[in-house]
Tab-separated table of C-alpha atoms in Angstrom:
chain	number	residue	atom	x	y	z
A	1	MET	CA	-198.129	27.659	46.219
A	2	ILE	CA	-196.803	26.305	42.760
A	3	TYR	CA	-192.892	25.757	42.911
A	4	GLN	CA	-191.570	27.980	39.726
A	5	ILE	CA	-188.011	26.771	38.493
A	6	PRO	CA	-185.481	29.180	38.233
A	7	GLU	CA	-184.715	30.915	35.019
A	8	LYS	CA	-181.319	29.942	34.738
A	9	VAL	CA	-182.138	26.064	35.586
A	10	ARG	CA	-184.464	26.181	32.971
A	11	GLU	CA	-182.183	27.467	30.594
A	12	ASN	CA	-179.302	24.692	31.558
A	13	ILE	CA	-181.936	22.294	31.048
A	14	VAL	CA	-182.692	23.091	27.519
A	15	LEU	CA	-178.846	23.302	27.078
A	16	VAL	CA	-178.113	19.664	28.364
A	17	PHE	CA	-181.005	18.658	26.311
A	18	SER	CA	-179.467	20.002	23.267
A	19	ILE	CA	-176.065	18.608	23.888
A	20	PHE	CA	-177.342	15.249	24.330
A	21	ILE	CA	-179.060	15.286	21.231
A	22	SER	CA	-175.932	16.327	19.466
A	23	VAL	CA	-173.975	13.390	21.185
A	24	ILE	CA	-176.642	10.794	19.827
A	25	LEU	CA	-176.158	11.936	16.345
A	26	VAL	CA	-172.202	11.773	16.461
A	27	GLY	CA	-172.564	8.169	17.917
A	28	ILE	CA	-174.605	7.439	14.830
A	29	VAL	CA	-172.184	8.802	12.464
A	30	LEU	CA	-169.501	7.050	14.295
A	31	PHE	CA	-170.685	3.573	15.251
A	32	SER	CA	-173.560	3.180	12.680
A	33	PRO	CA	-173.824	-0.430	10.840
A	34	GLU	CA	-171.482	-0.916	7.930
A	35	ASN	CA	-174.774	-1.342	5.577
A	36	VAL	CA	-175.426	2.394	6.151
A	37	SER	CA	-174.518	4.618	2.977
A	38	ALA	CA	-171.793	7.249	3.108
A	39	LEU	CA	-174.328	9.593	2.042
A	40	ILE	CA	-176.428	9.149	5.097
A	41	LYS	CA	-173.550	9.335	7.318
A	42	ILE	CA	-172.608	12.725	5.567
A	43	VAL	CA	-176.375	14.050	6.295
A	44	SER	CA	-175.936	13.062	9.912
A	45	VAL	CA	-172.706	15.250	10.090
A	46	PHE	CA	-174.757	18.033	8.868
A	47	LEU	CA	-177.196	17.300	11.340
A	48	VAL	CA	-174.721	17.591	14.388
A	49	ILE	CA	-173.141	21.179	12.903
A	50	PRO	CA	-176.323	23.025	13.754
A	51	PHE	CA	-176.989	21.638	17.385
A	52	PHE	CA	-173.443	22.882	18.317
A	53	SER	CA	-173.957	26.204	16.502
A	54	LEU	CA	-177.029	26.752	18.476
A	55	ASN	CA	-175.737	25.774	21.794
A	56	LEU	CA	-172.858	28.496	21.458
A	57	TYR	CA	-175.470	30.990	20.334
A	58	PHE	CA	-177.792	29.989	23.502
A	59	LYS	CA	-174.805	30.305	25.788
A	60	LYS	CA	-173.994	33.848	23.891
A	61	THR	CA	-177.475	35.064	24.784
A	62	GLN	CA	-178.853	33.254	27.824
A	63	SER	CA	-182.357	33.271	26.411
A	64	THR	CA	-184.228	30.469	25.590
A	65	PHE	CA	-187.167	32.129	23.125
A	66	LYS	CA	-185.345	35.086	21.709
A	67	GLY	CA	-184.066	34.575	17.919
A	68	GLY	CA	-182.766	31.434	16.910
A	69	GLY	CA	-182.906	30.068	20.642
A	70	LEU	CA	-186.476	28.876	19.876
A	71	PHE	CA	-185.082	26.352	17.576
A	72	LEU	CA	-183.057	24.257	20.539
A	73	PHE	CA	-186.862	22.789	20.740
A	74	ILE	CA	-187.771	22.454	17.383
A	75	PHE	CA	-184.826	21.283	15.469
A	76	PRO	CA	-184.102	18.049	17.665
A	77	ASN	CA	-187.374	17.068	16.797
A	78	LEU	CA	-187.370	17.633	13.244
A	79	ALA	CA	-183.600	16.259	13.085
A	80	LEU	CA	-184.612	13.047	14.746
A	81	VAL	CA	-187.772	12.662	12.479
A	82	GLY	CA	-185.137	13.199	9.205
A	83	TRP	CA	-182.772	10.390	10.667
A	84	ALA	CA	-185.392	7.911	11.754
A	85	LEU	CA	-186.867	8.606	7.567
A	86	LEU	CA	-183.105	7.710	6.385
A	87	PHE	CA	-182.309	4.890	8.755
A	88	PHE	CA	-186.003	3.365	9.892
A	89	THR	CA	-188.330	3.391	6.754
A	90	ASN	CA	-190.759	0.883	8.532
A	91	PHE	CA	-194.241	3.021	9.258
A	92	ALA	CA	-194.904	1.276	12.582
A	93	VAL	CA	-191.124	2.879	13.829
A	94	LEU	CA	-192.284	6.372	12.429
A	95	ILE	CA	-195.347	6.367	14.387
A	96	LEU	CA	-193.636	5.324	17.709
A	97	LEU	CA	-191.177	7.998	17.062
A	98	ALA	CA	-193.809	10.664	16.376
A	99	PHE	CA	-195.603	9.911	19.510
A	100	CYS	CA	-191.918	9.938	21.275
A	101	VAL	CA	-191.611	13.365	19.814
A	102	PHE	CA	-194.826	14.519	21.067
A	103	ILE	CA	-194.337	13.406	24.569
A	104	TYR	CA	-190.756	15.188	24.685
A	105	THR	CA	-191.855	18.502	23.083
A	106	LEU	CA	-194.892	18.548	25.511
A	107	GLY	CA	-192.990	17.709	28.906
A	108	LEU	CA	-190.456	20.740	27.699
A	109	ALA	CA	-193.404	22.932	27.049
A	110	SER	CA	-195.012	22.293	30.642
A	111	LEU	CA	-191.772	22.622	32.164
A	112	PHE	CA	-191.187	26.171	30.615
A	113	ARG	CA	-194.881	27.365	30.797
A	114	LEU	CA	-195.254	27.225	27.138
A	115	VAL	CA	-198.312	25.054	26.582
A	116	ARG	CA	-200.349	27.073	24.916
A	117	PHE	CA	-197.524	28.050	22.402
A	118	PHE	CA	-196.874	24.237	21.772
A	119	ILE	CA	-200.803	23.383	21.497
A	120	SER	CA	-200.999	26.006	18.845
A	121	VAL	CA	-198.038	24.578	16.890
A	122	TYR	CA	-199.506	21.000	17.089
A	123	LEU	CA	-203.070	22.347	15.958
A	124	ASN	CA	-201.694	24.071	12.929
A	125	PHE	CA	-199.607	20.918	12.194
A	126	LEU	CA	-202.805	18.677	12.448
A	127	PHE	CA	-205.768	20.754	11.977
A	128	PRO	CA	-204.700	24.055	10.284
A	129	PRO	CA	-205.246	26.730	10.925
A	130	ALA	CA	-206.692	25.693	14.038
A	131	GLY	CA	-203.505	26.772	15.673
A	132	PHE	CA	-203.958	30.553	14.693
A	133	LEU	CA	-207.501	30.809	15.596
A	134	PHE	CA	-206.584	29.262	19.267
A	135	LEU	CA	-204.238	32.169	19.245
A	136	LYS	CA	-207.127	34.458	18.205
A	137	ASP	CA	-205.012	35.339	15.110
A	138	LEU	CA	-207.735	35.774	12.417
A	139	ARG	CA	-205.318	37.462	10.052
A	140	SER	CA	-202.767	34.511	10.159
A	141	SER	CA	-205.650	32.189	9.674
A	142	VAL	CA	-206.932	33.446	6.379
A	143	ILE	CA	-203.385	33.858	5.088
A	144	PHE	CA	-202.394	30.374	5.968
A	145	SER	CA	-205.706	28.847	4.583
A	146	LEU	CA	-205.445	30.624	1.188
A	147	ILE	CA	-202.075	28.976	0.726
A	148	LEU	CA	-202.483	25.573	2.231
A	149	TYR	CA	-206.212	24.537	0.974
A	150	PRO	CA	-205.729	25.363	-2.889
A	151	SER	CA	-202.290	24.160	-3.097
A	152	LEU	CA	-202.860	20.631	-4.159
A	153	PHE	CA	-204.940	21.691	-7.195
A	154	THR	CA	-202.601	24.653	-7.950
A	155	ILE	CA	-199.572	22.447	-7.759
A	156	LEU	CA	-201.198	19.826	-10.216
A	157	SER	CA	-202.033	22.317	-12.396
A	158	LEU	CA	-198.589	23.506	-12.691
A	159	PHE	CA	-197.412	19.847	-13.409
A	160	HIS	CA	-199.980	20.212	-16.640
A	161	PHE	CA	-198.802	23.136	-17.835
A	162	LEU	CA	-195.132	22.241	-17.344
A	163	GLY	CA	-195.625	18.560	-19.037
A	164	GLU	CA	-192.688	16.857	-19.191
A	165	GLY	CA	-189.108	17.521	-18.998
A	166	PHE	CA	-186.786	19.635	-17.032
A	167	GLY	CA	-189.752	21.683	-15.931
A	168	SER	CA	-191.582	19.197	-13.688
A	169	TYR	CA	-188.670	17.553	-12.346
A	170	PHE	CA	-187.721	21.131	-10.799
A	171	LEU	CA	-191.147	21.768	-9.424
A	172	PHE	CA	-190.937	18.292	-7.974
A	173	TRP	CA	-187.572	18.789	-6.083
A	174	ALA	CA	-188.668	22.505	-5.477
A	175	LEU	CA	-192.014	21.133	-3.835
A	176	VAL	CA	-189.888	18.516	-1.438
A	177	LEU	CA	-187.353	21.395	-0.167
A	178	PHE	CA	-190.370	23.671	0.589
A	179	PHE	CA	-191.676	20.521	2.577
A	180	CYS	CA	-188.530	20.005	4.299
A	181	ILE	CA	-188.284	23.788	5.399
A	182	SER	CA	-192.195	24.231	6.068
A	183	PRO	CA	-192.168	23.056	9.541
A	184	PHE	CA	-189.762	26.070	10.498
A	185	LEU	CA	-191.884	28.496	8.900
A	186	LEU	CA	-195.036	26.834	10.352
A	187	VAL	CA	-193.223	27.099	13.617
A	188	TYR	CA	-191.895	30.592	13.214
A	189	PHE	CA	-195.032	32.232	12.273
A	190	THR	CA	-197.144	30.371	15.131
A	191	ARG	CA	-194.251	31.924	17.450
A	192	LYS	CA	-195.061	35.557	16.056
A	193	SER	CA	-198.832	35.350	16.653
A	194	TYR	CA	-198.037	33.471	20.029
A	195	TYR	CA	-196.265	36.583	21.093
A	196	ARG	CA	-199.072	38.671	19.570
A	197	SER	CA	-201.382	36.934	22.034
A	198	LEU	CA	-199.488	37.630	25.115
A	199	GLN	CA	-200.195	40.919	24.677
A	200	GLU	CA	-203.965	40.504	25.471
A	201	LYS	CA	-204.028	40.169	29.338
A	202	ASP	CA	-207.687	38.728	29.123
A	203	PHE	CA	-206.915	35.617	26.944
A	204	PHE	CA	-209.835	33.429	26.052
A	205	LEU	CA	-210.298	30.771	23.471
A	206	PHE	CA	-212.894	32.383	20.935
A	207	VAL	CA	-212.945	35.792	19.533
A	208	GLU	CA	-215.906	38.006	18.782
A	209	ASN	CA	-218.581	35.861	17.062
A	210	GLY	CA	-219.115	38.342	14.085
A	211	LYS	CA	-215.468	37.439	13.130
A	212	ILE	CA	-215.980	34.079	13.747
A	213	PHE	CA	-218.981	33.738	11.504
A	214	ALA	CA	-217.321	35.708	9.079
A	215	PHE	CA	-214.060	33.342	8.685
A	216	ALA	CA	-216.350	30.089	9.233
A	217	GLY	CA	-218.059	31.410	6.019
A	218	PHE	CA	-214.762	32.188	4.609
A	219	PHE	CA	-213.598	28.908	5.305
A	220	VAL	CA	-216.445	26.866	4.286
A	221	LEU	CA	-216.176	28.446	0.670
A	222	LEU	CA	-212.313	28.038	0.427
A	223	LEU	CA	-213.047	24.256	1.192
A	224	VAL	CA	-215.440	23.934	-1.621
A	225	PHE	CA	-213.639	25.789	-3.972
A	226	SER	CA	-210.539	23.565	-3.497
A	227	PHE	CA	-212.366	20.423	-3.695
A	228	PHE	CA	-213.991	21.390	-6.833
A	229	GLY	CA	-211.017	22.392	-8.220
A	230	THR	CA	-208.833	19.226	-7.538
A	231	TRP	CA	-211.862	17.076	-8.351
A	232	PHE	CA	-211.693	19.110	-11.862
A	233	VAL	CA	-207.614	19.048	-12.250
A	234	LYS	CA	-207.652	15.482	-11.256
A	235	GLY	CA	-210.664	14.174	-13.438
A	236	SER	CA	-209.137	16.144	-16.621
A	237	TRP	CA	-205.471	17.029	-16.455
A	238	VAL	CA	-203.723	15.470	-13.816
A	239	ASP	CA	-203.870	12.696	-11.074
A	240	PHE	CA	-202.160	10.379	-9.003
A	241	TYR	CA	-202.602	6.545	-8.995
A	242	GLU	CA	-200.946	3.774	-7.058
A	243	LEU	CA	-199.717	1.047	-8.912
A	244	ARG	CA	-200.978	-2.544	-7.710
A	245	SER	CA	-199.838	-4.979	-9.857
A	246	ASP	CA	-196.515	-6.208	-10.741
A	247	ALA	CA	-197.229	-5.977	-14.716
A	248	MET	CA	-194.405	-3.305	-15.147
A	249	GLU	CA	-191.607	-5.103	-12.794
A	250	PRO	CA	-188.638	-4.377	-12.476
A	251	ASN	CA	-188.902	-1.080	-13.943
A	252	PHE	CA	-192.058	-0.061	-12.024
A	253	GLN	CA	-193.143	-1.950	-8.675
A	254	ARG	CA	-196.220	-2.209	-6.708
A	255	GLY	CA	-196.645	0.054	-4.504
A	256	ASP	CA	-194.982	2.990	-6.589
A	257	LEU	CA	-197.297	6.249	-6.509
A	258	VAL	CA	-197.116	7.876	-9.986
A	259	LEU	CA	-197.973	11.216	-11.509
A	260	VAL	CA	-200.268	10.512	-14.600
A	261	LEU	CA	-200.883	13.561	-17.138
A	262	LYS	CA	-204.350	12.828	-18.480
A	263	SER	CA	-204.517	15.385	-21.214
A	264	ASP	CA	-202.085	17.373	-23.642
A	265	TYR	CA	-199.615	14.660	-23.802
A	266	ASP	CA	-197.713	13.242	-26.946
A	267	LEU	CA	-197.193	9.358	-26.650
A	268	LYS	CA	-193.635	8.107	-27.978
A	269	ARG	CA	-192.479	4.465	-28.210
A	270	GLY	CA	-191.318	3.077	-24.908
A	271	ASP	CA	-193.339	5.408	-22.729
A	272	PRO	CA	-195.238	4.002	-19.755
A	273	ILE	CA	-198.472	4.542	-19.461
A	274	LEU	CA	-201.975	3.628	-17.534
A	275	LYS	CA	-204.444	1.681	-19.515
A	276	ARG	CA	-208.055	0.734	-18.457
A	277	THR	CA	-208.609	-3.339	-19.353
A	278	GLU	CA	-211.853	-4.487	-20.415
A	279	GLU	CA	-212.557	-5.739	-16.644
A	280	ASN	CA	-212.682	-1.668	-15.696
A	281	LEU	CA	-208.876	-1.976	-13.878
A	282	VAL	CA	-205.967	0.455	-14.563
A	283	LEU	CA	-202.859	-1.297	-15.281
A	284	PRO	CA	-199.323	-0.162	-16.101
A	285	SER	CA	-197.936	-0.782	-19.499
A	286	ARG	CA	-195.362	0.463	-22.228
A	287	VAL	CA	-196.103	1.870	-25.634
A	288	ILE	CA	-194.584	-0.695	-28.114
A	289	GLY	CA	-196.788	0.776	-31.329
A	290	LEU	CA	-198.131	4.117	-32.556
A	291	PRO	CA	-201.131	4.702	-35.030
A	292	ARG	CA	-200.587	3.086	-38.349
A	293	ASP	CA	-197.952	0.879	-37.335
A	294	THR	CA	-197.450	-2.543	-38.522
A	295	ILE	CA	-197.049	-5.039	-35.653
A	296	SER	CA	-195.506	-8.282	-36.506
A	297	TYR	CA	-194.155	-11.131	-34.136
A	298	LYS	CA	-193.374	-14.856	-34.509
A	299	TYR	CA	-192.268	-18.126	-32.771
A	300	SER	CA	-189.656	-20.145	-33.375
A	301	THR	CA	-188.994	-23.937	-31.940
A	302	GLU	CA	-185.533	-23.485	-32.504
A	303	ASN	CA	-184.037	-21.001	-30.222
A	304	LEU	CA	-185.935	-19.484	-27.235
A	305	PRO	CA	-185.072	-15.591	-27.862
A	306	ALA	CA	-186.463	-16.249	-31.811
A	307	LEU	CA	-189.735	-16.716	-29.925
A	308	THR	CA	-189.633	-12.837	-28.359
A	309	GLU	CA	-188.900	-11.255	-31.572
A	310	ILE	CA	-191.338	-8.327	-32.387
A	311	PHE	CA	-191.021	-6.264	-35.254
A	312	VAL	CA	-192.532	-2.482	-35.598
A	313	ASN	CA	-192.380	-1.582	-39.226
A	314	GLY	CA	-190.236	-4.193	-40.183
A	315	ILE	CA	-187.446	-3.121	-37.329
A	316	PRO	CA	-186.911	-5.747	-34.316
A	317	ILE	CA	-187.045	-3.754	-30.929
A	318	ARG	CA	-185.831	-6.455	-28.845
A	319	SER	CA	-182.099	-6.921	-28.161
A	320	GLY	CA	-179.523	-8.961	-26.345
A	321	GLU	CA	-179.722	-12.543	-24.951
A	322	PHE	CA	-182.047	-14.300	-22.288
A	323	ASP	CA	-180.645	-14.645	-18.786
A	324	LYS	CA	-181.439	-18.051	-18.115
A	325	ASP	CA	-180.647	-18.579	-13.966
A	326	TYR	CA	-183.546	-19.437	-12.180
A	327	VAL	CA	-184.039	-17.148	-9.289
A	328	HIS	CA	-186.778	-14.995	-8.615
A	329	LEU	CA	-187.569	-11.369	-7.078
A	330	ASP	CA	-187.149	-11.323	-3.315
A	331	GLU	CA	-190.101	-10.388	-0.567
A	332	ASP	CA	-189.152	-6.736	-0.552
A	333	GLY	CA	-189.642	-6.628	-4.437
A	334	ASN	CA	-185.733	-5.941	-5.234
A	335	THR	CA	-184.851	-6.630	-8.555
A	336	THR	CA	-181.802	-9.653	-8.967
A	337	VAL	CA	-181.604	-11.779	-11.544
A	338	TYR	CA	-185.088	-13.581	-13.202
A	339	ASN	CA	-185.685	-16.264	-15.086
A	340	HIS	CA	-185.441	-15.537	-18.795
A	341	SER	CA	-184.956	-11.873	-18.282
A	342	LEU	CA	-184.154	-9.604	-21.483
A	343	VAL	CA	-182.644	-6.015	-21.822
A	344	GLU	CA	-184.934	-4.643	-24.470
A	345	SER	CA	-184.380	-1.222	-26.512
A	346	ILE	CA	-186.718	1.199	-28.069
A	347	LEU	CA	-185.491	4.342	-29.719
A	348	GLY	CA	-182.334	3.902	-27.726
A	349	LYS	CA	-183.767	3.560	-24.253
A	350	SER	CA	-183.224	0.392	-22.480
A	351	TYR	CA	-185.181	-1.201	-19.815
A	352	THR	CA	-185.659	-4.756	-18.585
A	353	THR	CA	-188.669	-7.293	-19.224
A	354	ILE	CA	-189.219	-10.451	-17.154
A	355	TYR	CA	-190.395	-13.120	-19.569
A	356	SER	CA	-191.235	-16.315	-17.098
A	357	GLU	CA	-190.330	-17.923	-14.038
A	358	LYS	CA	-190.971	-21.272	-15.743
A	359	THR	CA	-189.169	-23.702	-18.052
A	360	PRO	CA	-188.384	-22.901	-21.642
A	361	ASP	CA	-190.598	-25.934	-22.673
A	362	SER	CA	-193.532	-24.569	-20.655
A	363	ILE	CA	-192.905	-21.158	-22.666
A	364	MET	CA	-192.862	-22.881	-25.873
A	365	SER	CA	-196.004	-24.654	-25.657
A	366	LEU	CA	-197.981	-21.589	-25.242
A	367	PHE	CA	-196.682	-20.205	-28.913
A	368	GLN	CA	-197.180	-23.676	-31.169
A	369	TYR	CA	-200.558	-22.572	-32.386
A	370	PHE	CA	-199.120	-18.969	-33.258
A	371	PRO	CA	-196.709	-19.218	-35.722
A	372	PHE	CA	-196.804	-15.783	-37.047
A	373	LYS	CA	-198.952	-12.633	-36.833
A	374	VAL	CA	-199.214	-9.368	-38.398
A	375	ILE	CA	-201.490	-6.225	-36.930
A	376	THR	CA	-201.638	-2.775	-38.543
A	377	LEU	CA	-203.159	-0.397	-36.204
A	378	GLY	CA	-205.633	2.097	-37.072
A	379	LYS	CA	-205.783	5.801	-36.774
A	380	GLU	CA	-206.138	6.119	-32.818
A	381	GLN	CA	-204.859	2.467	-32.067
A	382	TYR	CA	-201.595	2.094	-29.813
A	383	PHE	CA	-199.986	-1.636	-29.037
A	384	SER	CA	-198.592	-1.824	-25.452
A	385	LEU	CA	-197.018	-4.607	-23.584
A	386	GLU	CA	-196.084	-5.152	-20.058
A	387	ASP	CA	-192.494	-5.347	-18.790
A	388	ASN	CA	-193.598	-8.391	-16.786
A	389	ARG	CA	-194.383	-10.606	-19.705
A	390	THR	CA	-195.699	-13.216	-17.010
A	391	TYR	CA	-198.821	-11.231	-17.315
A	392	GLY	CA	-199.229	-11.580	-20.917
A	393	ILE	CA	-196.109	-13.705	-22.505
A	394	VAL	CA	-198.002	-14.302	-26.089
A	395	PRO	CA	-198.643	-10.822	-27.907
A	396	ILE	CA	-201.615	-12.233	-30.066
A	397	PHE	CA	-203.706	-12.258	-26.594
A	398	TYR	CA	-203.319	-8.348	-26.606
A	399	PRO	CA	-205.790	-6.500	-28.968
A	400	PRO	CA	-204.797	-3.063	-30.015
A	401	LEU	CA	-205.430	-0.636	-27.416
A	402	ALA	CA	-207.536	2.217	-28.407
A	403	LYS	CA	-206.879	5.735	-27.464
A	404	GLU	CA	-209.782	6.049	-25.245
A	405	ASN	CA	-208.495	3.181	-23.221
A	406	ILE	CA	-205.617	4.949	-22.100
A	407	VAL	CA	-205.905	6.675	-18.929
A	408	GLY	CA	-202.846	8.563	-19.358
A	409	LYS	CA	-198.873	9.131	-19.601
A	410	VAL	CA	-196.585	8.307	-16.398
A	411	LEU	CA	-194.829	11.690	-15.763
A	412	ILE	CA	-192.810	10.741	-12.402
A	413	ARG	CA	-192.928	8.638	-9.653
A	414	ILE	CA	-193.525	10.838	-6.466
A	415	PHE	CA	-193.432	8.364	-3.426
A	416	SER	CA	-192.823	4.259	-3.357
A	417	ILE	CA	-194.266	2.093	-0.650
A	418	ASN	CA	-193.399	-1.629	-0.805
A	419	TRP	CA	-195.901	-3.170	1.296
A	420	ARG	CA	-194.174	-6.052	1.184
A	421	ASP	CA	-197.073	-8.348	-0.264
A	422	SER	CA	-194.553	-10.052	-2.442
A	423	ILE	CA	-194.702	-12.649	0.017
A	424	CYS	CA	-198.248	-13.303	0.013
A	425	ARG	CA	-198.389	-13.259	-3.774
A	426	GLU	CA	-198.987	-17.129	-4.206
A	427	LEU	CA	-201.915	-17.018	-1.820
A	428	GLU	CA	-203.539	-13.800	-3.598
A	429	GLU	CA	-206.521	-16.055	-4.892
A	430	GLU	CA	-207.272	-17.989	-1.579
A	431	PRO	CA	-208.333	-15.228	0.850
A	432	GLU	CA	-208.666	-17.813	3.617
A	433	LEU	CA	-205.602	-19.317	3.360
A	434	LEU	CA	-204.147	-15.820	3.353
A	435	SER	CA	-205.610	-14.458	6.431
A	436	GLN	CA	-204.326	-17.361	8.194
A	437	LYS	CA	-200.851	-16.830	7.396
A	438	PRO	CA	-199.031	-14.493	10.175
A	439	GLU	CA	-196.829	-13.251	7.461
A	440	CYS	CA	-199.881	-12.206	5.543
A	441	ASN	CA	-201.313	-10.282	8.196
A	442	LEU	CA	-204.426	-8.190	6.441
A	443	GLY	CA	-204.968	-5.821	8.954
A	444	LEU	CA	-203.718	-2.158	8.921
A	445	TYR	CA	-201.381	-2.536	11.594
A	446	GLY	CA	-199.990	-5.931	9.775
A	447	LYS	CA	-199.525	-3.828	6.549
A	448	LEU	CA	-197.777	-0.825	8.382
A	449	GLU	CA	-195.473	-3.490	10.088
A	450	ARG	CA	-193.992	-5.023	7.211
A	451	SER	CA	-194.045	-1.738	5.170
A	452	LYS	CA	-190.853	-0.149	3.837
A	453	ILE	CA	-190.224	3.299	1.815
A	454	ARG	CA	-188.400	2.723	-1.629
A	455	TRP	CA	-186.037	5.759	-1.832
A	456	ARG	CA	-184.308	4.762	-4.872
A	457	ASN	CA	-187.672	4.842	-7.024
A	458	ILE	CA	-188.618	8.219	-6.002
A	459	ALA	CA	-188.371	11.185	-8.728
A	460	SER	CA	-187.675	8.503	-11.180
A	461	GLU	CA	-189.591	7.654	-14.616
């Protein structure tokens, strides 16, 4: 005979769990380290409020799974994940946290005889819409599939049609908001499907063969349609690219994930772009000159700023003085003070360039054979330079950029991961030495362990 825990005891256990999590969040707010920003503390406070509200609701209704009582199970997990994203940006920690959340919810599911419900929730999260199929809910499976699988190329198409400006930023933040509330929606609809399944006395995993084959055919066609739709949109309109070079530091960093318009865009001076090099590499760059512009630059042996003088149609684009402090990027890629950095301005928009980590004399030696140069761009030619001029400090080394070699215009940064590979940059040309350095572990876990999310880069140009 299997011993069953009384309902009152089970309800009290849930209440204790909820209060325990609430106390933890209060402790985080009160005793968080000094380097935690006030904004994060405020967010933690707002996470605490729903816990106490749910506790009061639970005591009033004395029901665990009626109405909002269900979220006594779900909300602590989501709050913990959100809290971890704010305080810990290391992927290895997040993976460990996800495992703990899984064990936590599975334990509660076993305690309350709701294993089937939680299995369907996890299946919907990991292999949608497998959770609805597990509950024999074909209608929800079809609706969920129609919403989910074509969503990628639909969203990319919307970014393409909205183009630059407020519309794309509004869409981005709307998607962020929807992503935050989507777990609640998924749990809510899975819960409804679960209660419908309870009405069937003889539960079994699969439904009738005819319905299963019909759904399988529909699902395969939907996947094919979604795949080719996404392939077309990414190939012709909009695509994602991860920046894997330091060419645009400090304004763009290695590990930034950018959304790029590949057609129907207008280029202006100062716009960030992706270009294809002669080696068939995709590198970020910045537009300096437009078709029909005259680009001139000169070097001077008398003062260092003079060698950076670049003129577009006779108008200098450089301004400010060089910063001659000898410091460099830290291992996180954070911008501090650079060897010979300069604030530049194109059409009123300022950005910082890094000129060199070397001494002024070593810079000057590069220019001794190029006292002056003038380039007139053709009808479909552009002139671009990287913000990090250690990639190409002498403009004469850069031929005009043909339009067909422009991959697209950078629209927005949608994510940014610092893999902390900067600590290994000096060894990148020697893989055998790189693999011997423990701080440069090339394995997947090594990269995850030293990774860090750059929140400040997200949703910026």
